[in-house]
Amino acid sequence: MRIVEKGYRMKEHLIAKTHPAARTENIIQGKNYRITVLTRRLVRLEYQPDGDFVDEASQTVFNRDFPTVDFSCKETEEELEIRTDCFRLNYDKKEFTPGGLSCACTYMGDREEAGFYSRPWHYGDKGTNLKGTTRTLDEVNGACELGDGLMSFWSGVAVLDDSRTLLLKEDGWVEPRGDRMGQKKPLSGQPGEPFSESRDIYLFVYGHCYLDALKDFNYLCGKTPMLPRFALGNWWSRYYKYSESAYMELMHRFDEEEIPFSVAVIDMDWHLVDIDQKYGSGWTGYTWNRELFPDPERFLNKLHARGMKTTLNVHPADGIRAYEDCYPEVAEAMGADASKEEAVKFDIASPKFLEVYFEKVHHPMESQGVDFWWLDWQQGTSTKVEGLDPLWMLNHYHFLDSGRDGKRPMTFSRYAGPGSHRYPVGFSGDTVITWESLDFQPYFTSTASNIGYGWWSHDIGGHMMGTKDDELEARWFQYGVFSPVNRLHSTCNQFNGKEPWRFKREVHDTMNDFLRLRHKMIPYLYTMNYRAWNEDTPICQPMYYAYPTRMEAYKQKNQYLFGSELMAAPVTQARIEGLNVAEVKVWLPEGLWFDFFTDTVYEGGRSLCMYRGIDKIPVLAKAGAIVPMTERISAAEAANNPDELTVRVYPGADNSFNLYEDDNVSPNYQKNQCVRTEMKIDWSSRKFILAPSEGDLALIPPERTWKIKLHKITADSAVVLVNGEEKKDVCGREGTTLTVTLAHIKPEDRVEIILPEETEISENPVQEMLYDFLNQAEIAFGTKDAVYEAAKRNAGNPAALLGELQAMDVPEKLQRAVLEIAGAR
C-alpha cells in the first residue's frame, strides 16, 4: 500500500542519495530465494514465498552496488554451497531453518596466538554476539540489555536483519513492504499449505576483522557524517526555567570561571508550558515564552556573539495547537478549521504534514537563529502505517532538512535502530544519578561502535533521582571529556545543577580543569571526527578492535581506545577510604604507555590496578603518540582553526599523525576541500618533523605559533630547523618535557627538531611518587613509614617489595597502590 499519492516526490534536499541495486554477477537466484555476495565477507540472503524480491533501498540499507566478488557456487538438487576465501555458506534452497542454512567463517583473522577457532553459524543462532546499542537509557539505573551488533566472537558471523524495515523509494518517501514485510503467508491458495515467512538478512562474516566489518557496513548503510566543529566542545544543558537575563548571567559566570562552552542547549521551558487545559499537555510547544525571552532573536544573537550554537528541545507528539504563533499558517496549509481551533495532529506518516512541519514551524525559528533541534521522545513507537517508527522518520528527515542551505547537517535525538549512525548526534536519554549508571556508560558507548553508532551524547553527571555525590559528579565530568560528545545535563530540580561552583573545592577545580581540557583537545577530536567519516573508525573503540586475539581486550569492558593515540579507563567507583584514590583495573597491551596527566611510563603486556586521586583518571598515550591540542579554548576560538597549536609528542616508537582541518561547517569535506598537516616522530633517529601543510591553505591561519612538547625525555635541548635554518633560544625544559616554541610559522614551512643521539626516555621518579602518595593518604603514620622504607630497600625489585608488604600484613589495596608506582616501567 502506497501511503502517498502516485507521482508525489519529496523536495530534493529530503531525498537521500542511495545506490540499492546490486551487480547481477554477484547474485544467485532461485524461485523463492536470492543470494547476493556483496563482498568476500558480506552476503545478503532473501527468501520470498512469491519470488518478489526487494531491490529498493530500505530504512537501514542504502547501497548494494559493491564491486564484483570472486566466489564459487556449487549446486546440487538439495543444496547450494557458496565459497569465498573467507566463508563457506550451505543452503537447502528452502525457507530458512537452522538445519538448512549455515555458514562457517574460514578466515577469522590473526587468531594463531590465542588458538581461536570458528564455530559454524546456523540460522537463528545468537552465539557470542559482541552486542551493539539500544534506543535509550531513560530511567535506567545501571546496565540494560543491548541489541546485537555486527561482530561475533566465536562464530565470526553476525546477522543484520532487514526483513521488517520499510522501503525508501526514489521519490524520497517510505513504503511498507506489504505482504513481504516479514509476514507469513501460504505458498499457494491450496488448503493446508504450510505458511512461509519472508526474510531479508545480511550475514557479516568478518571473524575478528572488526574494523573491516564497520567499513563495509558504512558503505552498505551509508557513512557516518562529520560533525561541525562546535559539537566537539562542551555543551551546557539543564532542564530549568531560565530567562534571557538569567541565562546570560550564567554565561558571564562561566566566563569568570574560565569555563568554555560551545553549545547552549535550551530545554523545553523556552516555549509556553503552562497552557489552557483545553489544549492538553504543555510538553509539545513551538511558541517562545515571551515572559522569559521577550526577544528570542536578540537572545540567540547574544549566544552567537559568544561563538556558541543553540539547540532547542522539542517534543513533537501533540502536533500544532491553536495557541501557537504558527498555528494560523499551519492550519491553513493543512486544511484545519482555525475558527474552531481544530488541532493539527502530529502525523509523521503524512508527507504533507512533514512539509508544513518544517516550513511553517521550524524554518522560521531557524531564521531567528536556532542552529539545530533536540528531538525529545514522546511520540511513541507506532504510526498509522504498520512498522513505521516516528523516531526514525524524525531523525531521517530532520537530518536531511538541516542541510538544505548548504550547512553541515546535524540533529540530536535517540537511536532508532541500525542505520541511525547516519543521523548524529545521539541522545541517550534521562539517566539515573548513581555510580551504577556511570559504570555502565563507558562500556555502553564503546560497544555502540559495533553497530557503527559512534556519536552518543549522555547526560553527563546523570539526569534525575539519586543523591548529591560530589565525587560521582567529578568522575562523570572526567568521563564526559573522554567521551564522543560532552553534554552536561540535569533535571528540573533547584538543587540538581551541574555548575562546578556548586561542589566542594577539589571537585570544583577538577571539573573546571577537565572542561578546559575538552576544548584544548578539539584539534585532536576534530581529526578523529574526520577519521570516523573517512575511515569508518569511531572515536571510542572497544579494546578488541585493535587486539582481537587477546582475551584481556574483551574482559576490560570499561577500557577503550579514544582515537588513534590514546587509551582511557575512566574511574567509575568511589575512592578507597583512607587512601583517597579510586581503583581501576587496566590491561596494558604490549609496548610502552605514558600517563597523559603525569607522564609516568608503564611497560605493557600486563594487567594491573591503577589508583587515581580526584583530579585524574587513567588516560594513556601509546609510545610515539602525537596529540595536537590548543590553548585557544573560548567558544569563538573553538569553532575555528586556531592560530596556536600545542602538540604533545611521546617517545619510544616511530609514528605519524595527519592533522585534519577544513571550514568546520559545510559538507565540503566530502569534496576533499581541506588541509592536512603531517607530523612525524622518528624515534630511532631522535627526530620530530612538522611537514608543510597540504590542501586549501586559505582554510587555516596564515601564521601560527607551534608549541611542540616532547614528553618524558632526558634531552635538555635540541637542534631546531625551520626550512633548514637553525633557530636559537626556542627550547625550554620543565620536568621531563622539552618544549620547542616557534612563532610565525607559515603553512608552507617545514620544521625539524633533532634531539641529541643519547636522548632516552626519562625514568619514573618512583621514590618521589611513593612519598607523595603516602603523604596524602589518611592512614597510620607508622604504616606510612614502614611501607616507604620497605619500598626504598626494594627499589627496582617489585616482587621482593610485594613479599615484604605481604609479610607486614599491609592491606591489599594499599599493596596494589604502592606496587603500581614501584612497578611502573
Short mmCIF file of C-alpha atoms in Angstrom, two decimals, residues 400-576:
data_model
loop_
_atom_site.label_atom_id
_atom_site.label_comp_id
_atom_site.label_asym_id
_atom_site.label_seq_id
_atom_site.Cartn_x
_atom_site.Cartn_y
_atom_site.Cartn_z
CA LEU A 400 18.29 15.94 5.73
CA ASP A 401 16.36 19.16 6.24
CA SER A 402 19.07 20.65 8.44
CA GLY A 403 21.47 20.54 5.48
CA ARG A 404 19.15 22.19 2.98
CA ASP A 405 21.05 25.51 2.88
CA GLY A 406 24.48 24.02 2.42
CA LYS A 407 25.48 23.73 6.06
CA ARG A 408 26.71 20.51 7.60
CA PRO A 409 23.58 18.65 8.74
CA MET A 410 23.16 17.57 12.34
CA THR A 411 20.35 16.60 14.64
CA PHE A 412 20.14 15.44 18.25
CA SER A 413 17.85 12.53 19.04
CA ARG A 414 17.58 8.98 20.31
CA TYR A 415 18.72 5.85 18.49
CA ALA A 416 16.14 4.38 16.08
CA GLY A 417 17.82 1.13 15.05
CA PRO A 418 20.62 0.09 12.67
CA GLY A 419 21.38 2.87 10.21
CA SER A 420 20.96 5.56 12.88
CA HIS A 421 24.67 6.34 12.66
CA ARG A 422 23.76 8.45 9.61
CA TYR A 423 21.98 10.95 11.89
CA PRO A 424 24.28 12.14 14.67
CA VAL A 425 24.21 13.19 17.49
CA GLY A 426 22.60 10.50 19.65
CA PHE A 427 20.76 11.46 22.85
CA SER A 428 20.92 8.54 25.28
CA GLY A 429 18.05 9.71 27.48
CA ASP A 430 17.32 10.51 31.11
CA THR A 431 19.90 8.64 33.16
CA VAL A 432 19.56 7.94 36.89
CA ILE A 433 22.26 9.58 39.03
CA THR A 434 24.14 6.61 40.53
CA TRP A 435 27.58 5.07 40.38
CA GLU A 436 25.97 2.09 38.65
CA SER A 437 24.78 4.31 35.80
CA LEU A 438 28.21 5.87 35.39
CA ASP A 439 29.83 2.44 35.47
CA PHE A 440 27.72 1.29 32.52
CA GLN A 441 28.33 4.25 30.22
CA PRO A 442 31.94 3.65 29.07
CA TYR A 443 31.08 0.08 28.02
CA PHE A 444 27.76 1.21 26.54
CA THR A 445 29.44 3.92 24.45
CA SER A 446 32.31 1.92 23.00
CA THR A 447 30.08 -1.12 22.36
CA ALA A 448 27.72 1.04 20.27
CA SER A 449 30.58 1.18 17.77
CA ASN A 450 29.75 -2.46 17.00
CA ILE A 451 26.68 -1.22 15.14
CA GLY A 452 28.51 1.81 13.74
CA TYR A 453 26.97 4.24 16.23
CA GLY A 454 29.87 6.42 17.30
CA TRP A 455 28.41 9.73 18.49
CA TRP A 456 26.43 9.09 21.68
CA SER A 457 25.81 12.10 23.92
CA HIS A 458 24.99 11.27 27.54
CA ASP A 459 23.52 13.34 30.34
CA ILE A 460 26.93 13.88 31.90
CA GLY A 461 26.55 13.95 35.66
CA GLY A 462 23.31 11.99 35.40
CA HIS A 463 19.83 13.41 34.89
CA MET A 464 17.48 12.54 37.71
CA MET A 465 16.79 10.84 41.04
CA GLY A 466 19.82 9.67 43.00
CA THR A 467 21.53 11.73 45.70
CA LYS A 468 24.11 14.50 45.64
CA ASP A 469 27.57 12.99 45.46
CA ASP A 470 30.39 15.38 44.63
CA GLU A 471 32.88 12.65 43.85
CA LEU A 472 30.46 10.90 41.49
CA GLU A 473 29.91 14.17 39.61
CA ALA A 474 33.66 14.75 39.25
CA ARG A 475 34.17 11.27 37.81
CA TRP A 476 31.26 11.73 35.41
CA PHE A 477 32.73 15.03 34.17
CA GLN A 478 36.07 13.30 33.61
CA TYR A 479 34.43 10.54 31.61
CA GLY A 480 32.47 13.12 29.61
CA VAL A 481 35.67 14.78 28.41
CA PHE A 482 36.86 11.41 27.09
CA SER A 483 33.53 10.52 25.51
CA PRO A 484 32.29 11.38 21.99
CA VAL A 485 30.15 14.39 22.99
CA ASN A 486 30.43 16.19 26.34
CA ARG A 487 26.99 17.49 27.33
CA LEU A 488 26.25 18.35 30.96
CA HIS A 489 22.60 17.94 31.92
CA SER A 490 20.21 17.61 34.86
CA THR A 491 16.51 17.51 35.55
CA CYS A 492 14.17 20.22 36.80
CA ASN A 493 15.25 20.43 40.43
CA GLN A 494 16.65 23.57 42.02
CA PHE A 495 19.36 21.57 43.80
CA ASN A 496 20.35 19.40 40.83
CA GLY A 497 22.62 21.62 38.75
CA LYS A 498 25.99 20.85 37.21
CA GLU A 499 27.61 24.26 37.70
CA PRO A 500 31.08 23.43 39.10
CA TRP A 501 30.87 26.03 41.87
CA ARG A 502 28.05 24.02 43.47
CA PHE A 503 30.59 21.40 44.56
CA LYS A 504 33.45 21.09 47.04
CA ARG A 505 36.63 22.95 46.09
CA GLU A 506 38.62 19.88 44.99
CA VAL A 507 35.71 18.78 42.81
CA HIS A 508 35.07 22.31 41.56
CA ASP A 509 38.69 22.64 40.45
CA THR A 510 38.70 19.22 38.82
CA MET A 511 35.52 19.97 36.88
CA ASN A 512 36.91 23.27 35.62
CA ASP A 513 40.21 21.71 34.60
CA PHE A 514 38.54 18.93 32.65
CA LEU A 515 36.07 21.22 30.90
CA ARG A 516 39.02 23.33 29.76
CA LEU A 517 40.85 20.18 28.70
CA ARG A 518 37.97 19.21 26.43
CA HIS A 519 38.34 22.42 24.45
CA LYS A 520 42.11 22.09 24.37
CA MET A 521 41.68 18.70 22.72
CA ILE A 522 39.45 19.89 19.88
CA PRO A 523 42.21 19.75 17.21
CA TYR A 524 42.72 16.08 18.07
CA LEU A 525 38.98 15.41 18.35
CA TYR A 526 38.26 17.08 15.02
CA THR A 527 40.84 14.94 13.27
CA MET A 528 39.19 11.88 14.82
CA ASN A 529 35.85 13.27 13.62
CA TYR A 530 37.23 13.24 10.07
CA ARG A 531 38.71 9.78 10.61
CA ALA A 532 35.29 8.50 11.69
CA TRP A 533 33.87 9.62 8.34
CA ASN A 534 36.81 8.90 6.08
CA GLU A 535 37.96 5.60 7.57
CA ASP A 536 34.69 4.46 9.19
CA THR A 537 36.51 4.30 12.53
CA PRO A 538 34.54 5.52 15.59
CA ILE A 539 36.32 7.71 18.11
CA CYS A 540 35.58 5.30 21.01
CA GLN A 541 36.54 1.72 20.20
CA PRO A 542 36.46 -1.42 22.32
CA MET A 543 39.95 -2.71 23.02
CA TYR A 544 39.30 -5.84 20.96
CA TYR A 545 39.23 -3.87 17.72
CA ALA A 546 42.99 -3.44 17.92
CA TYR A 547 43.72 -6.60 19.94
CA PRO A 548 41.19 -9.21 18.77
CA THR A 549 43.26 -12.22 19.82
CA ARG A 550 43.80 -11.13 23.42
CA MET A 551 41.16 -12.25 25.90
CA GLU A 552 42.08 -9.33 28.17
CA ALA A 553 40.73 -6.98 25.49
CA TYR A 554 37.25 -8.47 25.93
CA LYS A 555 37.34 -8.52 29.73
CA GLN A 556 38.15 -4.86 30.40
CA LYS A 557 34.73 -3.58 29.36
CA ASN A 558 35.20 -0.01 30.57
CA GLN A 559 38.55 0.46 28.87
CA TYR A 560 38.60 1.75 25.31
CA LEU A 561 40.68 3.39 22.63
CA PHE A 562 39.99 7.11 22.38
CA GLY A 563 41.04 7.98 18.86
CA SER A 564 44.26 6.75 17.31
CA GLU A 565 46.67 7.89 20.02
CA LEU A 566 45.01 7.43 23.43
CA MET A 567 43.51 4.75 25.64
CA ALA A 568 41.13 5.53 28.50
CA ALA A 569 39.83 3.66 31.54
CA PRO A 570 37.52 6.06 33.41
CA VAL A 571 37.04 5.88 37.15
CA THR A 572 33.53 4.60 37.89
CA GLN A 573 33.67 3.88 41.61
CA ALA A 574 34.34 5.87 44.75
CA ARG A 575 37.75 6.41 46.29
CA ILE A 576 39.12 3.96 48.81
#
